XYZ file of C-alpha atoms in Angstrom:
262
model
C 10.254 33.852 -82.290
C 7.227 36.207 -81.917
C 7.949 39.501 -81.644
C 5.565 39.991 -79.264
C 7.445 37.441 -76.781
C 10.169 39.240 -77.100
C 8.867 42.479 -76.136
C 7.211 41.269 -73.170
C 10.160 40.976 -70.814
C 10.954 44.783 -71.986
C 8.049 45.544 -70.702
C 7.751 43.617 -67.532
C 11.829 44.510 -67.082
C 10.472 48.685 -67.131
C 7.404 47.802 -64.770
C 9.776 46.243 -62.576
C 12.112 49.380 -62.495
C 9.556 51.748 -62.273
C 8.070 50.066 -59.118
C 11.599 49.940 -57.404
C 12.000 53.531 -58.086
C 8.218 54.076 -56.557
C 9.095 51.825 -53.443
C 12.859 53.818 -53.154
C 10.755 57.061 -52.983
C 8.335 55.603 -50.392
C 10.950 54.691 -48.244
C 13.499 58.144 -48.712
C 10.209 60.115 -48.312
C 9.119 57.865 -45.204
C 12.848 58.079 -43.596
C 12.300 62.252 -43.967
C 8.744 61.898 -42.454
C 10.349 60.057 -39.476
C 13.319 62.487 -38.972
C 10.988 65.642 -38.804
C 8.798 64.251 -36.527
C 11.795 63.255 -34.954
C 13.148 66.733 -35.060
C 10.131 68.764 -34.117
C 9.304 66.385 -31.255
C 13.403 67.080 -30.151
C 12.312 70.872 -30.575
C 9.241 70.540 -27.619
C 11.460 68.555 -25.710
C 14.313 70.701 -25.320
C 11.701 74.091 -25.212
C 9.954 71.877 -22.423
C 13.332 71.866 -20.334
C 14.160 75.217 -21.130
C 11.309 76.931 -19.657
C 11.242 74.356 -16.647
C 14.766 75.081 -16.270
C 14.093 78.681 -15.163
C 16.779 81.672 -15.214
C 16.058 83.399 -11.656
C 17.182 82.863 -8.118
C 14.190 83.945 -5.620
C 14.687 85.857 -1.852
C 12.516 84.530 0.238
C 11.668 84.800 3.636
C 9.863 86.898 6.463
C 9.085 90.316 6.295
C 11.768 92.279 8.007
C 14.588 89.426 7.570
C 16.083 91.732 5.324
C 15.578 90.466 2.153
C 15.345 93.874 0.195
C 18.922 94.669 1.607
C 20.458 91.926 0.322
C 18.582 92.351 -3.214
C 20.453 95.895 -3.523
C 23.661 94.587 -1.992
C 23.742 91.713 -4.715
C 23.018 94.212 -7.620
C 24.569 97.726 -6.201
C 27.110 96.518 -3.654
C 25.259 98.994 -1.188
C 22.384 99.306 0.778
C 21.504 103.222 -0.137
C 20.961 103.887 3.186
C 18.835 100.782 4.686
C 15.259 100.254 3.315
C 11.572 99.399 5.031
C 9.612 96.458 4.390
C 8.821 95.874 0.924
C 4.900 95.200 -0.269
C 6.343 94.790 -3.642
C 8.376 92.282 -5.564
C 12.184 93.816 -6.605
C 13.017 92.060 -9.493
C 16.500 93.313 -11.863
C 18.661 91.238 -14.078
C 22.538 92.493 -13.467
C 25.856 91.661 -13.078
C 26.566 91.212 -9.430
C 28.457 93.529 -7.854
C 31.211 91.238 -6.557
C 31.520 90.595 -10.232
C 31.284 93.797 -11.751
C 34.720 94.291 -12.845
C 34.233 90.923 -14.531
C 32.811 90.722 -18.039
C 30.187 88.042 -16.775
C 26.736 87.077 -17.923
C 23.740 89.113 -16.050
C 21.615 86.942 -13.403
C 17.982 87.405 -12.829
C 17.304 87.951 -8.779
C 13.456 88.547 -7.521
C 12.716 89.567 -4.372
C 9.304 88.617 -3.224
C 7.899 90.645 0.260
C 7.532 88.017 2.765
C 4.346 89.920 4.573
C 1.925 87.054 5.831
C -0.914 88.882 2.900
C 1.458 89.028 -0.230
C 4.217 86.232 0.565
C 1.996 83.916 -2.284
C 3.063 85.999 -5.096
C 6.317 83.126 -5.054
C 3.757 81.630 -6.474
C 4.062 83.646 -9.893
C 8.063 83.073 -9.954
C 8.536 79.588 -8.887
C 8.555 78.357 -12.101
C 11.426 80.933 -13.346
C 13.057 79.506 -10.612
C 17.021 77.985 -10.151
C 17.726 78.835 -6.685
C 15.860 79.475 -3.956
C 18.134 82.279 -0.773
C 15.467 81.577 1.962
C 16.506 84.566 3.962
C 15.935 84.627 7.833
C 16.889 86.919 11.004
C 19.625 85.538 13.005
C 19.322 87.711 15.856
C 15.119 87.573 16.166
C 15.241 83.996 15.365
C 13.781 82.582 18.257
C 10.858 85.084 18.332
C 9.761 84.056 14.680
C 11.128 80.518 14.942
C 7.788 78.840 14.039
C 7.066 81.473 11.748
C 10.329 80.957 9.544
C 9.603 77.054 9.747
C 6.473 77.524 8.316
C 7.298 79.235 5.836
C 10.128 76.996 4.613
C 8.314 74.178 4.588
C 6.066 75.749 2.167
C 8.722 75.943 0.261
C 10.331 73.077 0.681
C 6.661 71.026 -0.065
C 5.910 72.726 -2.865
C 5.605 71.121 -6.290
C 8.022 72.470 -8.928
C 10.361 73.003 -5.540
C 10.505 68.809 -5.454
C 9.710 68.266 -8.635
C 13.028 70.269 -10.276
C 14.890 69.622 -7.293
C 15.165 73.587 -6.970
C 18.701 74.040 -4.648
C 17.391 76.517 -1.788
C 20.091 78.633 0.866
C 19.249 79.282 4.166
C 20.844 82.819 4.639
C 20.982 83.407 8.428
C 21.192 87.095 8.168
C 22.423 90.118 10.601
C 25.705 87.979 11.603
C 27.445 91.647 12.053
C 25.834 91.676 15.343
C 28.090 89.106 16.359
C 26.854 86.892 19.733
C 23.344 88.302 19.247
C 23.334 86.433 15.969
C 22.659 82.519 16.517
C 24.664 80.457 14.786
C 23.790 78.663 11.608
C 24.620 75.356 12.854
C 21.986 76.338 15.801
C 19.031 77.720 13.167
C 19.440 74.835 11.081
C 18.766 72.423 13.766
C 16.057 74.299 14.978
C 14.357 74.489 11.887
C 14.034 70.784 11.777
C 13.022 70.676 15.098
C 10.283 73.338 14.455
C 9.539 71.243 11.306
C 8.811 68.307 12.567
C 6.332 69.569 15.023
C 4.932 71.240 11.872
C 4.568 67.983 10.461
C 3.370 65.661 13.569
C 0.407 68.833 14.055
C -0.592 68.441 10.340
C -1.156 64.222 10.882
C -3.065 64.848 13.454
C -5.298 67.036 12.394
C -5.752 64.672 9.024
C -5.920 61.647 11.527
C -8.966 63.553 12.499
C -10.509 64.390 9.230
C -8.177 67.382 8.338
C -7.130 68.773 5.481
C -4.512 66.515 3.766
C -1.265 67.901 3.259
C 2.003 66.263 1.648
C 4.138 65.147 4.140
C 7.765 66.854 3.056
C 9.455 63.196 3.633
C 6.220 60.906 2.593
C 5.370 59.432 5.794
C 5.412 61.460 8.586
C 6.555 58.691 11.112
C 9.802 59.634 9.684
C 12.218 62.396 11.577
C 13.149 65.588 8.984
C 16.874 66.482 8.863
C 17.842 68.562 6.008
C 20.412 65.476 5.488
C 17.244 62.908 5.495
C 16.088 65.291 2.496
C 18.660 64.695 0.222
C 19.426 61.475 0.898
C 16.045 61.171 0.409
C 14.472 63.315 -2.376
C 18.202 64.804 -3.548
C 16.804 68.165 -2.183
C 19.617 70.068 -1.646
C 19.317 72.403 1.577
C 22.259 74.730 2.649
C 22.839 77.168 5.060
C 25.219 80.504 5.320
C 25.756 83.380 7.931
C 25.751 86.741 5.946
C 25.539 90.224 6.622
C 23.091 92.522 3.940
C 24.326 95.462 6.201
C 27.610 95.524 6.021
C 28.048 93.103 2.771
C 29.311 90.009 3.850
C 27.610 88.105 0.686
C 30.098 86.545 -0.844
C 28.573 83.254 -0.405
C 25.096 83.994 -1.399
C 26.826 85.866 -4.785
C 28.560 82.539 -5.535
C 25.389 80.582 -4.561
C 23.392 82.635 -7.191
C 25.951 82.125 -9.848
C 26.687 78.401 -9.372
C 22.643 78.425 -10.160
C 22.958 80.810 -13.012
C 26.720 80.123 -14.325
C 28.281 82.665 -16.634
């Protein structure tokens, strides 16, 4: 037999091994191309949700509903005497005081001034946002009533609000003045009567070349209950009686930390 006949196989035998060994380290370098795409694209994802998540619960409300109050109540456990209307935001990251004696994680609370020329600045905090305490006065309710609906339904239209399915409390404040206060059961049904007028003005005017606004339930033929909202959009709307004067905030403290658990 020729030699060289013999030798050929070898050869073609090595090729053959050599290519299997080229295609093996294709494949192991394409599999570790795959998982760190796979891994860095994990990476956005879960730094997407964490920033959309937010790590602060916002006070809203009116000027004067006492808002500022029940931001020092929250953190101090006192209200150092009563305060004025605030022009500024109050923002603190603390332990709360009903959970002081607690070794607890710290919550993030902001409390943005609810005057008609600075109540926007929400704006800059929404998307830190986990809870929303809309805070209103239970005893001037009536006076303000459109007022207050107003500006919940700002809230309760805006984007990142529906989008992240922010929770919001109505905190129906100044129930230490007893039958002065109205009820919550009262304010809450007001509110969605107030809002729905809000609503049926706002198709009007865009039935007559308005501005176009989003209606909070998407067609505004359709009666607004908070119920109707969750059902609806899974918006979830509650309401409380408190008391920033003489501390009665238990349930907006466990409100905050349900949104910001320990």
């Amino acid at each position: 037999m020729d030699p060289l006949d013999t030798a050929a196989p070898k050869i073609d035998l090595q090729h053959e091994q050599d290519l299997a060994g080229v295609v093996q380290s294709s494949k192991f370098l394409s599999v570790l191309i795959v998982l760190a795409a796979l891994l860095f694209t994990l990476g956005l994802i879960r730094l997407y949700l964490s920033k959309g998540k937010g790590n602060a619960v916002l006070l809203l409300g009116p000027s004067g509903s006492g808002k500022t109050t029940l931001f020092l109540q929250l953190r101090d456990g006192d209200t150092h005497n009563g305060t004025v209307a605030s022009m500024q935001e109050n923002a603190g990251t603390f332990a709360l005081s009903t959970e002081q004696a607690h070794k607890v994680k710290p919550v993030q609370v902001v409390d943005v001034p609810g005057h008609p020329k600075v109540r926007s600045r929400f704006e800059g905090h929404i998307d830190g946002a986990r809870g929303i305490i809309f805070v209103l006065d239970s005893v001037d309710f009536m006076g303000q009533k459109t007022t207050v609906a107003e500006q919940l339904l700002e809230v309760l239209v805006h984007p990142t609000v529906r989008r992240r399915r922010i929770p919001v409390l109505i905190a129906c404040n100044k129930s230490d003045e007893g039958a002065k206060a109205h009820t919550v059961d009262f304010v809450r049904k007001r509110l969605e009567r107030e809002i729905n007028q809000i609503r049926q003005t706002q198709g009007t005017l865009e039935d007559s070349g308005g501005v176009t606004s989003v209606d909070i339930m998407g067609n505004v033929q359709e009666e607004f209950t908070f119920e109707a909202l969750q059902r609806k959009n899974r918006m979830s709307v509650t309401s409380v009686s408190c008391s920033a004067l003489t501390g009665n905030i238990d349930e907006l403290s466990g409100f905050v930390r349900r949104c910001l658990p320990a």
